[in-house]
Short mmCIF file of N, CA and C in Angstrom, two decimals:
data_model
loop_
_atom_site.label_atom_id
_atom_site.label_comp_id
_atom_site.label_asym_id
_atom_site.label_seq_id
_atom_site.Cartn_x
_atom_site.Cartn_y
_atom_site.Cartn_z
N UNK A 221 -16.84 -6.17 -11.62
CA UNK A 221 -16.64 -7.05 -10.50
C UNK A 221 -15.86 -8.29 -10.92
N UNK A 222 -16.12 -8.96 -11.80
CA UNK A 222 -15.05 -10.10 -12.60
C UNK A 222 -13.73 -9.69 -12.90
N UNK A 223 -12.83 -8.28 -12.74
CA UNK A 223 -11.90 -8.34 -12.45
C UNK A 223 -11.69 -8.81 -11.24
N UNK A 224 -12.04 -7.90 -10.03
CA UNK A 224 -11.56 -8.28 -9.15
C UNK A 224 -12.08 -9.43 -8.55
N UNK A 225 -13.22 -10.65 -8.81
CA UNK A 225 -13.03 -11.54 -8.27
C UNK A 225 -12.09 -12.17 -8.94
N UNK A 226 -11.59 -12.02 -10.20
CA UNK A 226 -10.37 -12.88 -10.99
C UNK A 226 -8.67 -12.11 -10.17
N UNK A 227 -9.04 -11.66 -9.42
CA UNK A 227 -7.71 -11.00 -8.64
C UNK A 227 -7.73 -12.09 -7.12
N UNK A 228 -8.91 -12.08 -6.51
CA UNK A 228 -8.96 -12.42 -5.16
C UNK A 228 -8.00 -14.41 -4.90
N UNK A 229 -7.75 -14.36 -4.04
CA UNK A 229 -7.56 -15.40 -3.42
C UNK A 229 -7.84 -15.92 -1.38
N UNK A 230 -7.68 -16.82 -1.31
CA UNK A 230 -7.38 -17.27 -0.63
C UNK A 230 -6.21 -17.24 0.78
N UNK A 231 -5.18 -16.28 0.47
CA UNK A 231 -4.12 -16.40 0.99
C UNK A 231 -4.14 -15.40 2.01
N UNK A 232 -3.38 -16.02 3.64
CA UNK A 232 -3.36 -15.15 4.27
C UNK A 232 -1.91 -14.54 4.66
N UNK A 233 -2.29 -13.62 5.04
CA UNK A 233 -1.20 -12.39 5.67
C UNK A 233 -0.83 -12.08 6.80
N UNK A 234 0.39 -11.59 7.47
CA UNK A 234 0.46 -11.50 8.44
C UNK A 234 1.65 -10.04 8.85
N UNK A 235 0.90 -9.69 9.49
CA UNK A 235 1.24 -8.10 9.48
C UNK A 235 1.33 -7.30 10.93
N UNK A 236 1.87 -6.49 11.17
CA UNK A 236 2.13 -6.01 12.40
C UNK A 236 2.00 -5.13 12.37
N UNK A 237 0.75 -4.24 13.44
CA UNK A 237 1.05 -2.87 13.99
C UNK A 237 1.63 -2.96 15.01
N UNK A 238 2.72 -1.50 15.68
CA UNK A 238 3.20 -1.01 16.71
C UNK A 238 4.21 -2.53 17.00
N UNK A 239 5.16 -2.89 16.42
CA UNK A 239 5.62 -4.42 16.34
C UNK A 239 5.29 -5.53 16.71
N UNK A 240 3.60 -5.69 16.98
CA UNK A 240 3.29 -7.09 17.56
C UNK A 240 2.58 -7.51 16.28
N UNK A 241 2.95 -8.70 15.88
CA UNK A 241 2.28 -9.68 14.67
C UNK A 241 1.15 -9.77 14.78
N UNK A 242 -0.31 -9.82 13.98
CA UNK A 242 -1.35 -10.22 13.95
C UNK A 242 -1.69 -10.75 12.26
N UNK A 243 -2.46 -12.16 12.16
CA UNK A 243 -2.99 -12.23 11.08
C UNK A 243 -4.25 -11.82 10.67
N UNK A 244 -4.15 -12.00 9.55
CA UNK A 244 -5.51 -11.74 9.04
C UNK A 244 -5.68 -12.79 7.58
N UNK A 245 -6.58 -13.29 7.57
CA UNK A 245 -7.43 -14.01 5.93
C UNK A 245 -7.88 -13.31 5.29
N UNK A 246 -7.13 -12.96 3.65
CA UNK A 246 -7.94 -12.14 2.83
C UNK A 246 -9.53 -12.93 2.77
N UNK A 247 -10.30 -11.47 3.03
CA UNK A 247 -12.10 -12.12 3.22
C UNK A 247 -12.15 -12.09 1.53
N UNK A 248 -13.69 -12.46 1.50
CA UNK A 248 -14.07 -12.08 0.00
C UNK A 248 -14.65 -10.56 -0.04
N UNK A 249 -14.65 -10.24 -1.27
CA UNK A 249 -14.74 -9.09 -1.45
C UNK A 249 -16.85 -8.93 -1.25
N UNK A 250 -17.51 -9.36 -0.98
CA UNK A 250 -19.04 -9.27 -0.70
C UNK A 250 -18.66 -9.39 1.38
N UNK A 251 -17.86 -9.43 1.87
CA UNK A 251 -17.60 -9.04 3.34
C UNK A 251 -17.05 -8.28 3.79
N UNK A 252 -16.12 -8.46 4.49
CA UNK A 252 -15.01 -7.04 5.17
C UNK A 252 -14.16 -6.63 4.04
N UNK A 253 -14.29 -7.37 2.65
CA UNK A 253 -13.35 -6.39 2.04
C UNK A 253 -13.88 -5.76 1.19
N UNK A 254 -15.47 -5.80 1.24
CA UNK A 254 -16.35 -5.15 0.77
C UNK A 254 -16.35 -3.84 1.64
N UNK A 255 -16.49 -4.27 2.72
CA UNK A 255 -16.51 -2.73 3.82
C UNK A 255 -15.17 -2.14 3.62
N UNK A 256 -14.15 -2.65 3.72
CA UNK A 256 -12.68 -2.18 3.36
C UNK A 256 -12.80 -1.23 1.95
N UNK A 257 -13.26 -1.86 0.93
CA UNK A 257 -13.50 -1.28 -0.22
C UNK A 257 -14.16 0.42 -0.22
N UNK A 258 -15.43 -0.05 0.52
CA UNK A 258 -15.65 1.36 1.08
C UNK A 258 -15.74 1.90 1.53
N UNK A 259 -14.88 1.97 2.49
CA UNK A 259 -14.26 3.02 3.43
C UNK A 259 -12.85 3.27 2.82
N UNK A 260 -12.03 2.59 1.95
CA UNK A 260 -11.41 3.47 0.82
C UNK A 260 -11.67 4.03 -0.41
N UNK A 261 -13.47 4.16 -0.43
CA UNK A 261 -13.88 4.78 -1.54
C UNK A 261 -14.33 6.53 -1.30
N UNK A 262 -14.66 6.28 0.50
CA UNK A 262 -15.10 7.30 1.24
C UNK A 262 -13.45 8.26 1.24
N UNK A 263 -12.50 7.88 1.38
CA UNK A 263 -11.48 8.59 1.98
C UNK A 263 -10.31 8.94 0.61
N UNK A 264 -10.55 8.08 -0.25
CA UNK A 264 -9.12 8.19 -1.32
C UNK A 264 -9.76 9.76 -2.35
N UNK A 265 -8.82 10.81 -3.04
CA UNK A 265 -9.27 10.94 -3.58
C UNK A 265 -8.41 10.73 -4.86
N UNK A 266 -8.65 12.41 -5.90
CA UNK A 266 -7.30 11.96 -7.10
C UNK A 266 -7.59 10.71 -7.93
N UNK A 267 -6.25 10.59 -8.09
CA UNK A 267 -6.53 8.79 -8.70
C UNK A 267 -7.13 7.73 -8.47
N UNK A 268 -6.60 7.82 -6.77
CA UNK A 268 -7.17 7.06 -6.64
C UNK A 268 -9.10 6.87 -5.79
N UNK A 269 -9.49 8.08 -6.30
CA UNK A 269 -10.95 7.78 -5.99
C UNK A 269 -11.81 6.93 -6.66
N UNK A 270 -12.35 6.13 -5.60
CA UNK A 270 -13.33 5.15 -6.47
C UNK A 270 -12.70 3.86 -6.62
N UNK A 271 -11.14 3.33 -6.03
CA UNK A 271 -10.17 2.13 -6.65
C UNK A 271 -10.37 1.46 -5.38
N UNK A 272 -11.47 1.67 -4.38
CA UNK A 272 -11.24 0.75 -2.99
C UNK A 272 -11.22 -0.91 -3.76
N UNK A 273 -12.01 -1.19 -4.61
CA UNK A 273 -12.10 -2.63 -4.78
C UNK A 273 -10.96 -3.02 -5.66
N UNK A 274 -9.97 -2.23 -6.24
CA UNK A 274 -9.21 -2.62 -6.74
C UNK A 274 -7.81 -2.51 -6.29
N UNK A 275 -7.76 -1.84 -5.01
CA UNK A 275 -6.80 -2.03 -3.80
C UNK A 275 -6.81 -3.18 -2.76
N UNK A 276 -8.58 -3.78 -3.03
CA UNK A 276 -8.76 -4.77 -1.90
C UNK A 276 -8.14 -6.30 -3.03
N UNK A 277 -8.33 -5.84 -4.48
CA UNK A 277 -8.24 -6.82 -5.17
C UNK A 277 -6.79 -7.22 -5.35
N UNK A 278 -6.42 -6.35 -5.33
CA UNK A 278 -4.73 -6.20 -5.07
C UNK A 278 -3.90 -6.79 -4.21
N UNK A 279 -4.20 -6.74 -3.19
CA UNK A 279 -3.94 -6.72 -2.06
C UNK A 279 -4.29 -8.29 -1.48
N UNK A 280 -5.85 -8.59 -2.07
CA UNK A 280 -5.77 -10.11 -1.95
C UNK A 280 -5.36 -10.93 -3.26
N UNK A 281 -4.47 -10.29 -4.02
CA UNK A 281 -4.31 -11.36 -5.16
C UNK A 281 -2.13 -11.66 -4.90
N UNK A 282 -2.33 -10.92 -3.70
CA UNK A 282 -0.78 -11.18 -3.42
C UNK A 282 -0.64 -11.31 -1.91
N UNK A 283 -2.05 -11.55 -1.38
CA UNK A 283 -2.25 -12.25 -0.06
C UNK A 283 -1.85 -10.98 0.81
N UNK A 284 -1.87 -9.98 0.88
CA UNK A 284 -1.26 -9.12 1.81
C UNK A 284 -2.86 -8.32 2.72
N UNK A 285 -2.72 -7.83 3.57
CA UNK A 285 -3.74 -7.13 4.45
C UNK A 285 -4.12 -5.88 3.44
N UNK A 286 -5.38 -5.92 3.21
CA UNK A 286 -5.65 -4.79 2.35
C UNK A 286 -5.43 -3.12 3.38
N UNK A 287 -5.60 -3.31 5.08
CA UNK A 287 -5.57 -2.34 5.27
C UNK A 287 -3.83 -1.70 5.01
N UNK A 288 -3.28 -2.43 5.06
CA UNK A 288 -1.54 -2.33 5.35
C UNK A 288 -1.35 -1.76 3.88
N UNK A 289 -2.05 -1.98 3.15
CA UNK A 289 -1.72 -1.97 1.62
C UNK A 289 -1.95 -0.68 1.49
N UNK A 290 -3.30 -0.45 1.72
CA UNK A 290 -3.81 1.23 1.53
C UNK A 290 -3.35 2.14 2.66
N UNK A 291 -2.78 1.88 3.90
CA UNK A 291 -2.29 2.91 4.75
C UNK A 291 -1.12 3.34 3.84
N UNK A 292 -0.43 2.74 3.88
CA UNK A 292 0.97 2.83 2.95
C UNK A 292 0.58 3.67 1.85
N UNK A 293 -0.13 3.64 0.84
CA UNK A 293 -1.02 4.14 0.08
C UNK A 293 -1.49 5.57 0.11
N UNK A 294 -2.05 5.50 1.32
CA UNK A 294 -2.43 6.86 1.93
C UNK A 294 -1.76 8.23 2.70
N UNK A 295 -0.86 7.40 2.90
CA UNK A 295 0.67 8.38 3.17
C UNK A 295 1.23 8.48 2.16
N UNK A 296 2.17 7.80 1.09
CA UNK A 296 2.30 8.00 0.09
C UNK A 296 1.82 9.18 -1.14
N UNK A 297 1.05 9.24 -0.76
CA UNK A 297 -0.31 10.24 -1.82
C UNK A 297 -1.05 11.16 -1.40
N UNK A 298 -1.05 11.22 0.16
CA UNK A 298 -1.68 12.01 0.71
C UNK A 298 -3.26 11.90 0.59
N UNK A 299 -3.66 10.85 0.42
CA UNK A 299 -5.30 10.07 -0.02
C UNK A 299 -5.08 10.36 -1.36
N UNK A 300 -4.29 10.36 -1.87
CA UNK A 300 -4.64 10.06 -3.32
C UNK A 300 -4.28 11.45 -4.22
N UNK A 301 -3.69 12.65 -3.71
CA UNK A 301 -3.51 14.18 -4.02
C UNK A 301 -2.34 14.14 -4.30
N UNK A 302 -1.13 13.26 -4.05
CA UNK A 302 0.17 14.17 -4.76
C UNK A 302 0.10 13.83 -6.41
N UNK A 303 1.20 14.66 -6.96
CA UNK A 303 1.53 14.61 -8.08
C UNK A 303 2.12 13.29 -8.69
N UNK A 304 2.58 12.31 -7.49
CA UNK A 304 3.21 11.49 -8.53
C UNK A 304 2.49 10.45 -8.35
N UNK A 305 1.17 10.03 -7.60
CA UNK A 305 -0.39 9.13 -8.08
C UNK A 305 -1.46 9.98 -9.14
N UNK A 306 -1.07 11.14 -9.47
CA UNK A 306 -2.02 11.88 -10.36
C UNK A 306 -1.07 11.76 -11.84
N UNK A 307 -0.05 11.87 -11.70
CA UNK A 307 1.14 12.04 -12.98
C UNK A 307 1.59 11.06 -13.71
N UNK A 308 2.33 10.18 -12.20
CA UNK A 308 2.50 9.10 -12.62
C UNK A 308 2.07 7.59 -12.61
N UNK A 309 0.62 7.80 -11.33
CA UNK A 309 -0.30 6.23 -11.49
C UNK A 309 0.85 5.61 -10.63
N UNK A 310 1.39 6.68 -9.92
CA UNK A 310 2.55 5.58 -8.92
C UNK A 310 1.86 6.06 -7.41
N UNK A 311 1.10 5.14 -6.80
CA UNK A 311 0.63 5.41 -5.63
C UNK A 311 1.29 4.99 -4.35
N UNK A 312 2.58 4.45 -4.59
CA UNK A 312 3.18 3.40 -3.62
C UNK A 312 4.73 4.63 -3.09
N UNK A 313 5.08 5.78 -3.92
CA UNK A 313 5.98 6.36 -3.87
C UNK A 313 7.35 5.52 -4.19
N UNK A 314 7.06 4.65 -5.17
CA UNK A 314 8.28 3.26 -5.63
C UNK A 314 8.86 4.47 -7.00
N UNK A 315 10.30 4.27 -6.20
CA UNK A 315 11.20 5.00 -6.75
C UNK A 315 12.13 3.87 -8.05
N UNK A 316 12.38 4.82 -9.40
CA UNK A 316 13.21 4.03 -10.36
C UNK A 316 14.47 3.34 -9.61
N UNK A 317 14.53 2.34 -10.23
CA UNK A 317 15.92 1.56 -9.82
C UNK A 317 17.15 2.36 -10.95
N UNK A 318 16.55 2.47 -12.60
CA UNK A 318 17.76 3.16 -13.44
C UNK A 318 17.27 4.30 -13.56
N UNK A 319 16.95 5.05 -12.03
CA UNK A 319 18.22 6.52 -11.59
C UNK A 319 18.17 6.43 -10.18
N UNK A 320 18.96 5.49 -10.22
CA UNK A 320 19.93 4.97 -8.63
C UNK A 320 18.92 5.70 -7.40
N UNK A 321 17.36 5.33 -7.79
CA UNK A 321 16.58 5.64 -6.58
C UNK A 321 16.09 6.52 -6.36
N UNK A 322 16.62 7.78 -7.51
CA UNK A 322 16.48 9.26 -6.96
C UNK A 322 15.02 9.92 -7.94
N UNK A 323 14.26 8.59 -8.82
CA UNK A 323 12.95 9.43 -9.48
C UNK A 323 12.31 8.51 -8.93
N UNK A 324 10.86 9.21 -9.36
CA UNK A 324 9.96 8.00 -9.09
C UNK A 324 9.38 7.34 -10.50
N UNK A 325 9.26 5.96 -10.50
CA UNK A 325 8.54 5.35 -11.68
C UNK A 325 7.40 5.70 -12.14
N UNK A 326 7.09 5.77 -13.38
CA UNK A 326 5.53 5.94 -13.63
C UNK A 326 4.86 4.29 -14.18
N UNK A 327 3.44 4.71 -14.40
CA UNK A 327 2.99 3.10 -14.94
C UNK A 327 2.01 3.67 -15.58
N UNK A 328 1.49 2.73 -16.59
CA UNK A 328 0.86 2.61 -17.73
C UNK A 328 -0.78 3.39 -17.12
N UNK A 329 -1.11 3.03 -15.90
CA UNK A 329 -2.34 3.26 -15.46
C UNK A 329 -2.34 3.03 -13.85
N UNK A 330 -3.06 3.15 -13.48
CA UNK A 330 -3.50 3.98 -11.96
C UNK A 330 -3.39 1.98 -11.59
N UNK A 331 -4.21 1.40 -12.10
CA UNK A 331 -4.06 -0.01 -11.97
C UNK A 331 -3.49 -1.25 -11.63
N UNK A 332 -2.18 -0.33 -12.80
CA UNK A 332 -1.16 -0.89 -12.82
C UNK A 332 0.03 -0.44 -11.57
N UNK A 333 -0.31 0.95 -11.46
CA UNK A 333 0.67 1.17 -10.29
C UNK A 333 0.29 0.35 -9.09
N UNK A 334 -1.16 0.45 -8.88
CA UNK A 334 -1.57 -0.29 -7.68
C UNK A 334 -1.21 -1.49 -7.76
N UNK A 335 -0.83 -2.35 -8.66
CA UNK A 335 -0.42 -3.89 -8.73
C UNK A 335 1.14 -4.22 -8.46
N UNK A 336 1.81 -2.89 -8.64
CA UNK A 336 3.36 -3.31 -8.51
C UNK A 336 3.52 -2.77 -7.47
N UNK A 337 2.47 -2.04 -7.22
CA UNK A 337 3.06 -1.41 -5.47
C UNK A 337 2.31 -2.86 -4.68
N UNK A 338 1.50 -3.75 -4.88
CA UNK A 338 1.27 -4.63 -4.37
C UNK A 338 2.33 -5.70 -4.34
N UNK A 339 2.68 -5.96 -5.53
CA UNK A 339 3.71 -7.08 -6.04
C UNK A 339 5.11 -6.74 -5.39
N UNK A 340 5.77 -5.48 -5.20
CA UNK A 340 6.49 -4.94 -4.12
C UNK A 340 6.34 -5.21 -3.01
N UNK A 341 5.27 -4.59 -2.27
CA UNK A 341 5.19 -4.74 -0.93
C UNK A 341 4.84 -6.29 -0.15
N UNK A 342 4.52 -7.50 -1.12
CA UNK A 342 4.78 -8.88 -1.16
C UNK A 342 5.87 -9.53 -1.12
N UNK A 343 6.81 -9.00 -2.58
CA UNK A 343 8.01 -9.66 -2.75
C UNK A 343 9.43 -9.17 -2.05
N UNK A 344 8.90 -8.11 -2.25
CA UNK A 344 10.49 -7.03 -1.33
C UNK A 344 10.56 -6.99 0.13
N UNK A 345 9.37 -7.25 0.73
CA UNK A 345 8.91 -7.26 2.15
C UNK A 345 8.93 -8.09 3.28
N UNK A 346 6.82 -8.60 2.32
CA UNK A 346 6.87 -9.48 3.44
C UNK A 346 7.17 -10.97 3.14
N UNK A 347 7.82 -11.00 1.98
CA UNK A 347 8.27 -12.71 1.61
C UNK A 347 9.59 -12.55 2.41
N UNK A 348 10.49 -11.42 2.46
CA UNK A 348 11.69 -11.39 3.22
C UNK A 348 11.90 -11.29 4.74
N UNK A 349 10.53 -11.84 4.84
CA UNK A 349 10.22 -11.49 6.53
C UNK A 349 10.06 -10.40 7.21
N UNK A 350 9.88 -9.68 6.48
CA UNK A 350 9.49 -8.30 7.17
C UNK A 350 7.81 -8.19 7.15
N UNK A 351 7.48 -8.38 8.54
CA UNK A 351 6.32 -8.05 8.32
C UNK A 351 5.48 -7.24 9.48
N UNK A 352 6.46 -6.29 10.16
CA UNK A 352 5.80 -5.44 11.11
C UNK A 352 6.06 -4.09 10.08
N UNK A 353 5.00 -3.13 10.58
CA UNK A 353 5.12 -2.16 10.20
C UNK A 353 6.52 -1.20 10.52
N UNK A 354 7.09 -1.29 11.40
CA UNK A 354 8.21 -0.84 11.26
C UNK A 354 9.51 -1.40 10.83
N UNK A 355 9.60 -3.44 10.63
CA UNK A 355 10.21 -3.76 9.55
C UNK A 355 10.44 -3.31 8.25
N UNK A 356 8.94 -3.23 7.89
CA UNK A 356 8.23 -2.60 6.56
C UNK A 356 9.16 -1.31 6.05
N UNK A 357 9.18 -0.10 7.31
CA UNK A 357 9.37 1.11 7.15
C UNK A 357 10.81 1.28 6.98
N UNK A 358 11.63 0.52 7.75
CA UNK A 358 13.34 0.87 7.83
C UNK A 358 13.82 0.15 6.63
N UNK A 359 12.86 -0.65 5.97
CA UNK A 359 13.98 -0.57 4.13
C UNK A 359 12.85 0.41 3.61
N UNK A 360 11.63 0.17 3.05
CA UNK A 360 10.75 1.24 2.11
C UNK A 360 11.11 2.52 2.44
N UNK A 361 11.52 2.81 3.27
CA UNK A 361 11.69 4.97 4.12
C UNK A 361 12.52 4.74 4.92
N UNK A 362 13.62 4.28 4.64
CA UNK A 362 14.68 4.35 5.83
C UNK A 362 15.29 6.12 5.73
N UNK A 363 15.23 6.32 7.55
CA UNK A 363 15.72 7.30 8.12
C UNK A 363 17.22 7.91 7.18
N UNK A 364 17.14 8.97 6.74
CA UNK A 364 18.30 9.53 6.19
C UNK A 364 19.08 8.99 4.87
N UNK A 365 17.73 8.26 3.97
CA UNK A 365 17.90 8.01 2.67
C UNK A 365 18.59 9.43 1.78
N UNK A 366 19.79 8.95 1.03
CA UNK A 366 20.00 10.00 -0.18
C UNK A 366 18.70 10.85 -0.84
N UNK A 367 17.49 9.65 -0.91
CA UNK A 367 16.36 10.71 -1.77
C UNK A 367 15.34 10.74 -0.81
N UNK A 368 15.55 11.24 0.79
CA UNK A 368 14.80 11.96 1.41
C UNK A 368 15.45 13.04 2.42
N UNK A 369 15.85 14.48 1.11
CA UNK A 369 16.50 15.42 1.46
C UNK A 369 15.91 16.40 2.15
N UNK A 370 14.34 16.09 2.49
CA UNK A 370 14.02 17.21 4.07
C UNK A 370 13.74 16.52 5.47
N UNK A 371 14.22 14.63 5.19
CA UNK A 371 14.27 14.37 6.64
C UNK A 371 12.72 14.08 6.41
N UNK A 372 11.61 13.69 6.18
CA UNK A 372 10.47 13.38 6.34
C UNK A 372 10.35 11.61 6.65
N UNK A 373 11.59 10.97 6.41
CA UNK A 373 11.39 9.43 6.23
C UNK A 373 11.07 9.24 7.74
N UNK A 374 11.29 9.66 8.49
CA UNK A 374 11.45 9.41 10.12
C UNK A 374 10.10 9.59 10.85
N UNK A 375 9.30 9.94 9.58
CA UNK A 375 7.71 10.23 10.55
C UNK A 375 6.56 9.00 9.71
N UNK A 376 7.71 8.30 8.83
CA UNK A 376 6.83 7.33 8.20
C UNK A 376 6.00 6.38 9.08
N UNK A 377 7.05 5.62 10.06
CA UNK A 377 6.70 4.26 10.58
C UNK A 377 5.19 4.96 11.13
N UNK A 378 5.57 6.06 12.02
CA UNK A 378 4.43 6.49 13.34
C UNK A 378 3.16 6.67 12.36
N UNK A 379 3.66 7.15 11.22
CA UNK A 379 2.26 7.60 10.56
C UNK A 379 1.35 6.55 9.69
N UNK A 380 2.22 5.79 9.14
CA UNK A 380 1.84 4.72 8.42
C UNK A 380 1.10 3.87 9.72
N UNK A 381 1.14 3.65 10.88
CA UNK A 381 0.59 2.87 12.12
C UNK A 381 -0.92 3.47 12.55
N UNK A 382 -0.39 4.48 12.13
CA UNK A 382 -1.82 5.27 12.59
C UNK A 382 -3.01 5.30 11.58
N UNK A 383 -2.23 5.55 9.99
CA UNK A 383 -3.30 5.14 9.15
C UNK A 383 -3.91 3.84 9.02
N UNK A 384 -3.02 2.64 9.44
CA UNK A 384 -3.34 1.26 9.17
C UNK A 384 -4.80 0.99 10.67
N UNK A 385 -4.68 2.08 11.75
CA UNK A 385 -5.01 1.52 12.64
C UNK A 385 -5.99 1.95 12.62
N UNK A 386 -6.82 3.38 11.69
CA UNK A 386 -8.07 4.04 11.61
C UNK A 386 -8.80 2.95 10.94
N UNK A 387 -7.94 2.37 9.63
CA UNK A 387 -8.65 2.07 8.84
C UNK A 387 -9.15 0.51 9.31
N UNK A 388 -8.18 -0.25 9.91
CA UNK A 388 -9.02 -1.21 10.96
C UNK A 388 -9.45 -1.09 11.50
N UNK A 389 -10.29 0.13 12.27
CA UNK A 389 -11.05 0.26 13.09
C UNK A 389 -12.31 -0.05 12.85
#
């Protein structure tokens, strides 16, 4: 638990389903991001089973909505089952920059992926003002990317909305 209270802060977020803005205050992790925690302990599996508190820790140590963090997350990985959160500890589907986009990165540990897919979806995102979910979606999965050669980027936004919206429920 002293990791992740040495992760948590203070900072809030502001995030959009279906394009209307809503905030939210990262809670502490003994409240809703305690419940957040597990109800992504109930649903993740793979790698990431068992990491709800270190997705919530994540997530509030770069001020972002923990649910927004793990929907993304959860499409990405399929709860936690593809090969490249089991292989490569990359749960965010964050593709190498040196091979022009077309692999995906690996990381040292399951941990660590979860921290740069956090530190990403902060700095690349929503510091650039993007902060609806379908802002989010048209740079991270834009429609008819070079490295999405069966056309799947186009069912991101709808799906990523729907996971963010169970898991606030």
């Amino acid at each position: 638990m002293s990791l992740i209270s040495s992760l948590m802060n203070s900072a809030k977020s502001s995030v959009s389903s279906a394009g209307q803005n809503i905030s939210s205050a990262a809670p502490s992790i003994t409240g809703v991001a305690g419940d957040m925690a597990d109800k992504l302990n109930q649903k993740f599996k793979g790698a990431l089973a068992g990491k709800g508190e270190i997705i919530v820790g994540a997530a509030q140590k770069y001020g972002l909505d923990p649910a927004l963090l793990a929907a993304i997350m959860a499409l990405e990985t399929g709860w936690g089952t593809s090969s490249a959160v089991n292989n490569r500890n990359n749960p965010g589907g964050l593709m190498d920059p040196s091979s022009n986009w077309m692999s995906l990165q690996s990381f040292s540990s399951i941990e660590a992926g979860i921290d740069a897919m956090a530190k990403n979806l902060k700095t690349g995102y929503i510091d650039q003002g993007l902060t609806s979910i379908s802002q989010i979606g048209n740079k991270y999965c834009p429609v008819g990317a070079a490295n999405d050669p069966n056309g799947t980027n186009g069912g991101w936004i709808p799906s990523v909305t729907s996971i963010y919206n169970q898991l606030k429920a």
